[in-house]
């Protein structure tokens, strides 16, 4: 479609699908899913998704949550953002707080 030539013919594609071949997700999506799962675990433990930015037990999760909020602001302004409507829906479904009151 995008002008790239592929050696993956319809027959090869069908053969891969028939043996249950699983296509790899993009690394960024895998990492996002991992952090999302960690956030679900945090919420189960603490009863909310209010991860402190400098959460000592998992500093990477704290940074990730902060990044999601920043990306959400970009998304809402119509600017380039790594967040998608699907990611926003998933975060909303677990009670993610987009804005933290001081």
JSON list of C-alpha atoms in Angstrom, two decimals:
[
{"chain": "A", "resi": 1, "resn": "UNK", "atom": "CA", "xyz": [0.00, 0.00, 0.00]},
{"chain": "A", "resi": 2, "resn": "UNK", "atom": "CA", "xyz": [2.67, 2.51, 0.97]},
{"chain": "A", "resi": 3, "resn": "UNK", "atom": "CA", "xyz": [4.92, 1.65, -1.96]},
{"chain": "A", "resi": 4, "resn": "UNK", "atom": "CA", "xyz": [7.12, -0.86, -0.14]},
{"chain": "A", "resi": 5, "resn": "UNK", "atom": "CA", "xyz": [7.63, -4.20, -1.85]},
{"chain": "A", "resi": 6, "resn": "UNK", "atom": "CA", "xyz": [7.08, -7.25, 0.32]},
{"chain": "A", "resi": 7, "resn": "UNK", "atom": "CA", "xyz": [8.00, -10.89, -0.24]},
{"chain": "A", "resi": 8, "resn": "UNK", "atom": "CA", "xyz": [5.06, -11.87, 1.95]},
{"chain": "A", "resi": 9, "resn": "UNK", "atom": "CA", "xyz": [2.59, -13.26, -0.56]},
{"chain": "A", "resi": 10, "resn": "UNK", "atom": "CA", "xyz": [-1.05, -13.99, 0.21]},
{"chain": "A", "resi": 11, "resn": "UNK", "atom": "CA", "xyz": [-0.17, -17.69, 0.29]},
{"chain": "A", "resi": 12, "resn": "UNK", "atom": "CA", "xyz": [2.64, -17.15, 2.81]},
{"chain": "A", "resi": 13, "resn": "UNK", "atom": "CA", "xyz": [0.41, -14.94, 4.92]},
{"chain": "A", "resi": 14, "resn": "UNK", "atom": "CA", "xyz": [-2.31, -17.61, 4.95]},
{"chain": "A", "resi": 15, "resn": "UNK", "atom": "CA", "xyz": [0.21, -20.32, 5.89]},
{"chain": "A", "resi": 16, "resn": "UNK", "atom": "CA", "xyz": [1.48, -18.20, 8.81]},
{"chain": "A", "resi": 17, "resn": "UNK", "atom": "CA", "xyz": [-2.06, -17.52, 10.00]},
{"chain": "A", "resi": 18, "resn": "UNK", "atom": "CA", "xyz": [-2.92, -21.22, 9.77]},
{"chain": "A", "resi": 19, "resn": "UNK", "atom": "CA", "xyz": [-0.13, -22.15, 12.21]},
{"chain": "A", "resi": 20, "resn": "UNK", "atom": "CA", "xyz": [-1.17, -19.43, 14.65]},
{"chain": "A", "resi": 21, "resn": "UNK", "atom": "CA", "xyz": [1.66, -17.00, 13.93]},
{"chain": "A", "resi": 22, "resn": "UNK", "atom": "CA", "xyz": [1.49, -13.96, 16.23]},
{"chain": "A", "resi": 23, "resn": "UNK", "atom": "CA", "xyz": [2.68, -10.65, 14.85]},
{"chain": "A", "resi": 24, "resn": "UNK", "atom": "CA", "xyz": [4.93, -8.69, 17.18]},
{"chain": "A", "resi": 25, "resn": "UNK", "atom": "CA", "xyz": [3.55, -5.45, 18.57]},
{"chain": "A", "resi": 26, "resn": "UNK", "atom": "CA", "xyz": [5.55, -2.30, 18.24]},
{"chain": "A", "resi": 27, "resn": "UNK", "atom": "CA", "xyz": [7.96, -1.96, 21.16]},
{"chain": "A", "resi": 28, "resn": "UNK", "atom": "CA", "xyz": [6.40, 1.31, 22.27]},
{"chain": "A", "resi": 29, "resn": "UNK", "atom": "CA", "xyz": [2.98, -0.31, 22.53]},
{"chain": "A", "resi": 30, "resn": "UNK", "atom": "CA", "xyz": [4.38, -3.26, 24.48]},
{"chain": "A", "resi": 31, "resn": "UNK", "atom": "CA", "xyz": [6.04, -0.89, 26.94]},
{"chain": "A", "resi": 32, "resn": "UNK", "atom": "CA", "xyz": [2.82, 1.11, 27.26]},
{"chain": "A", "resi": 33, "resn": "UNK", "atom": "CA", "xyz": [0.85, -2.07, 27.95]},
{"chain": "A", "resi": 34, "resn": "UNK", "atom": "CA", "xyz": [3.38, -3.12, 30.60]},
{"chain": "A", "resi": 35, "resn": "UNK", "atom": "CA", "xyz": [3.10, 0.22, 32.41]},
{"chain": "A", "resi": 36, "resn": "UNK", "atom": "CA", "xyz": [-0.70, 0.10, 32.10]},
{"chain": "A", "resi": 37, "resn": "UNK", "atom": "CA", "xyz": [-0.64, -3.32, 33.79]},
{"chain": "A", "resi": 38, "resn": "UNK", "atom": "CA", "xyz": [1.60, -1.92, 36.54]},
{"chain": "A", "resi": 39, "resn": "UNK", "atom": "CA", "xyz": [-0.89, 0.92, 37.00]},
{"chain": "A", "resi": 40, "resn": "UNK", "atom": "CA", "xyz": [-3.72, -1.60, 37.39]},
{"chain": "A", "resi": 41, "resn": "UNK", "atom": "CA", "xyz": [-1.65, -3.36, 40.08]},
{"chain": "A", "resi": 42, "resn": "UNK", "atom": "CA", "xyz": [-1.02, -0.01, 41.81]},
{"chain": "A", "resi": 43, "resn": "UNK", "atom": "CA", "xyz": [-4.76, 0.76, 41.77]},
{"chain": "A", "resi": 44, "resn": "UNK", "atom": "CA", "xyz": [-5.55, -2.66, 43.24]},
{"chain": "A", "resi": 45, "resn": "UNK", "atom": "CA", "xyz": [-3.09, -2.03, 46.07]},
{"chain": "A", "resi": 46, "resn": "UNK", "atom": "CA", "xyz": [-3.85, 1.64, 46.82]},
{"chain": "A", "resi": 47, "resn": "UNK", "atom": "CA", "xyz": [-7.45, 2.02, 45.60]},
{"chain": "A", "resi": 48, "resn": "UNK", "atom": "CA", "xyz": [-6.69, 4.75, 43.05]},
{"chain": "A", "resi": 49, "resn": "UNK", "atom": "CA", "xyz": [-4.45, 5.68, 40.10]},
{"chain": "A", "resi": 50, "resn": "UNK", "atom": "CA", "xyz": [-2.80, 8.65, 41.85]},
{"chain": "A", "resi": 51, "resn": "UNK", "atom": "CA", "xyz": [0.79, 7.46, 41.46]},
{"chain": "A", "resi": 52, "resn": "UNK", "atom": "CA", "xyz": [3.20, 10.08, 42.82]},
{"chain": "A", "resi": 53, "resn": "UNK", "atom": "CA", "xyz": [5.72, 11.25, 40.22]},
{"chain": "A", "resi": 54, "resn": "UNK", "atom": "CA", "xyz": [8.51, 10.20, 42.58]},
{"chain": "A", "resi": 55, "resn": "UNK", "atom": "CA", "xyz": [6.90, 6.92, 43.73]},
{"chain": "A", "resi": 56, "resn": "UNK", "atom": "CA", "xyz": [9.75, 5.17, 45.54]},
{"chain": "A", "resi": 57, "resn": "UNK", "atom": "CA", "xyz": [8.48, 1.62, 44.90]},
{"chain": "A", "resi": 58, "resn": "UNK", "atom": "CA", "xyz": [8.38, 2.18, 41.13]},
{"chain": "A", "resi": 59, "resn": "UNK", "atom": "CA", "xyz": [9.90, 5.45, 39.95]},
{"chain": "A", "resi": 60, "resn": "UNK", "atom": "CA", "xyz": [9.40, 4.48, 36.28]},
{"chain": "A", "resi": 61, "resn": "UNK", "atom": "CA", "xyz": [5.64, 4.12, 36.85]},
{"chain": "A", "resi": 62, "resn": "UNK", "atom": "CA", "xyz": [5.48, 7.55, 38.47]},
{"chain": "A", "resi": 63, "resn": "UNK", "atom": "CA", "xyz": [7.23, 9.11, 35.49]},
{"chain": "A", "resi": 64, "resn": "UNK", "atom": "CA", "xyz": [5.00, 7.18, 33.06]},
{"chain": "A", "resi": 65, "resn": "UNK", "atom": "CA", "xyz": [1.82, 8.44, 34.75]},
{"chain": "A", "resi": 66, "resn": "UNK", "atom": "CA", "xyz": [3.15, 12.00, 34.62]},
{"chain": "A", "resi": 67, "resn": "UNK", "atom": "CA", "xyz": [3.96, 11.54, 30.93]},
{"chain": "A", "resi": 68, "resn": "UNK", "atom": "CA", "xyz": [0.42, 10.27, 30.20]},
{"chain": "A", "resi": 69, "resn": "UNK", "atom": "CA", "xyz": [-1.00, 13.47, 31.72]},
{"chain": "A", "resi": 70, "resn": "UNK", "atom": "CA", "xyz": [1.34, 15.64, 29.64]},
{"chain": "A", "resi": 71, "resn": "UNK", "atom": "CA", "xyz": [0.50, 13.67, 26.48]},
{"chain": "A", "resi": 72, "resn": "UNK", "atom": "CA", "xyz": [-3.21, 14.04, 27.26]},
{"chain": "A", "resi": 73, "resn": "UNK", "atom": "CA", "xyz": [-2.87, 17.83, 27.37]},
{"chain": "A", "resi": 74, "resn": "UNK", "atom": "CA", "xyz": [-1.16, 17.70, 23.96]},
{"chain": "A", "resi": 75, "resn": "UNK", "atom": "CA", "xyz": [-3.88, 15.38, 22.62]},
{"chain": "A", "resi": 76, "resn": "UNK", "atom": "CA", "xyz": [-6.66, 17.72, 23.84]},
{"chain": "A", "resi": 77, "resn": "UNK", "atom": "CA", "xyz": [-5.01, 20.69, 22.13]},
{"chain": "A", "resi": 78, "resn": "UNK", "atom": "CA", "xyz": [-4.89, 18.73, 18.88]},
{"chain": "A", "resi": 79, "resn": "UNK", "atom": "CA", "xyz": [-1.10, 18.63, 19.02]},
{"chain": "A", "resi": 80, "resn": "UNK", "atom": "CA", "xyz": [1.14, 15.64, 18.31]},
{"chain": "A", "resi": 81, "resn": "UNK", "atom": "CA", "xyz": [0.76, 13.09, 21.09]},
{"chain": "A", "resi": 82, "resn": "UNK", "atom": "CA", "xyz": [1.66, 9.46, 21.70]},
{"chain": "A", "resi": 83, "resn": "UNK", "atom": "CA", "xyz": [-1.77, 8.99, 23.28]},
{"chain": "A", "resi": 84, "resn": "UNK", "atom": "CA", "xyz": [-4.56, 7.56, 21.18]},
{"chain": "A", "resi": 85, "resn": "UNK", "atom": "CA", "xyz": [-8.31, 7.58, 21.81]},
{"chain": "A", "resi": 86, "resn": "UNK", "atom": "CA", "xyz": [-8.01, 3.87, 22.67]},
{"chain": "A", "resi": 87, "resn": "UNK", "atom": "CA", "xyz": [-5.31, 4.48, 25.29]},
{"chain": "A", "resi": 88, "resn": "UNK", "atom": "CA", "xyz": [-7.40, 7.29, 26.79]},
{"chain": "A", "resi": 89, "resn": "UNK", "atom": "CA", "xyz": [-10.42, 4.97, 26.90]},
{"chain": "A", "resi": 90, "resn": "UNK", "atom": "CA", "xyz": [-8.38, 2.29, 28.65]},
{"chain": "A", "resi": 91, "resn": "UNK", "atom": "CA", "xyz": [-7.03, 4.73, 31.23]},
{"chain": "A", "resi": 92, "resn": "UNK", "atom": "CA", "xyz": [-10.51, 6.20, 31.80]},
{"chain": "A", "resi": 93, "resn": "UNK", "atom": "CA", "xyz": [-11.88, 2.68, 32.37]},
{"chain": "A", "resi": 94, "resn": "UNK", "atom": "CA", "xyz": [-9.65, 2.21, 35.43]},
{"chain": "A", "resi": 95, "resn": "UNK", "atom": "CA", "xyz": [-10.33, 5.66, 36.90]},
{"chain": "A", "resi": 96, "resn": "UNK", "atom": "CA", "xyz": [-7.17, 7.42, 35.78]},
{"chain": "A", "resi": 97, "resn": "UNK", "atom": "CA", "xyz": [-6.96, 11.01, 37.07]},
{"chain": "A", "resi": 98, "resn": "UNK", "atom": "CA", "xyz": [-5.94, 13.25, 34.18]},
{"chain": "A", "resi": 99, "resn": "UNK", "atom": "CA", "xyz": [-5.54, 16.27, 36.41]},
{"chain": "A", "resi": 100, "resn": "UNK", "atom": "CA", "xyz": [-4.25, 16.22, 39.96]},
{"chain": "A", "resi": 101, "resn": "UNK", "atom": "CA", "xyz": [-5.43, 18.94, 42.33]},
{"chain": "A", "resi": 102, "resn": "UNK", "atom": "CA", "xyz": [-2.75, 20.47, 44.47]}
]
